Amino acid sequence: MKYAIIADIHANLEALNVVLEDARQQQVTHHACLGDVVGYNANPKECLDIIREMNMPCVMGNHDEYCSADLELEGFNPHAAEAVNWTRQQLSAEDRGWLRNLKYQRLAANFTMVHATLDAPKRWGYVFDKLAAAASFTYQNTPICFFGHTHVPVAFIRDSVVRGGTYSKFKIEPGRKYFVNVGSVGQSRDGVPKATYVVYDVDEGSVELRRLDYDMATTQAKIRAAGLPERLAERLTHGK
Ligand code: ZN
């Protein structure tokens, strides 16, 4: 059993297609999605259709929540609010219902899936450091949990202490717990402007980060054509 673990697609169809094609070449047998299928980029409906069609387990992200609700957008910066309102208009009532029914965390195979944190999954906190990772570990009942939200691929390990750092490939060792950010398919933020995801080989017990080039110029042209904020196109170039 081999999983492609994808997160933070953010309506970037070009990046999603490249990731799914690479996963095919890696001979993955299963997929799992850690949320934020929509938001920021210009193909929310197309990306959501693919995820739904593939029938993969998926958890709720904050953008999935905002874009599927009817709430007023309080405390949002104006650019973010503009993108959320635009996304709402692209989705059918049925799409929004599907997003609204996603769970905040769930199990698949032998691992846990969550978008943001395990200690307060509905509060959308960010796990950037060992202290925040330690809080999630307290609630983690499987050896490995995959998460997203920060768009920064990093792995935290707990044995006698909690450690963390960047990774490319590692093996799961018994007696330890792993809290692993798989990076973002559709909007990188760690300075590497690529589509990122993880291949988790359940039988081999290995986790491999994969980073891929995609047709970013097309993604950016679509953002501009949709009238979404220019900054959303620009930031893809820098991966920030
Ligand atoms: Zn996100």
Short mmCIF file of N, CA and C and ligand atoms in Angstrom, two decimals, residues 8 10 36 115 149 151, ligand 1:
data_model
loop_
_atom_site.label_atom_id
_atom_site.label_comp_id
_atom_site.label_asym_id
_atom_site.label_seq_id
_atom_site.Cartn_x
_atom_site.Cartn_y
_atom_site.Cartn_z
N ASP A 8 -3.42 21.42 0.73
CA ASP A 8 -3.35 22.81 0.28
C ASP A 8 -3.19 22.93 -1.25
N HIS A 10 -5.46 24.42 -3.08
CA HIS A 10 -5.81 25.82 -3.29
C HIS A 10 -6.13 26.16 -4.75
N ASP A 36 -8.04 22.27 2.33
CA ASP A 36 -7.79 23.46 1.51
C ASP A 36 -7.65 23.08 0.03
N HIS A 115 -5.86 19.04 9.11
CA HIS A 115 -5.36 20.17 8.34
C HIS A 115 -4.36 21.00 9.15
N HIS A 149 -1.61 23.20 6.14
CA HIS A 149 -1.96 24.53 6.66
C HIS A 149 -0.82 25.55 6.61
N HIS A 151 1.88 25.27 4.75
CA HIS A 151 2.49 25.19 3.41
C HIS A 151 4.02 25.07 3.51
ZN ZN B 1 -3.75 26.46 2.88
#
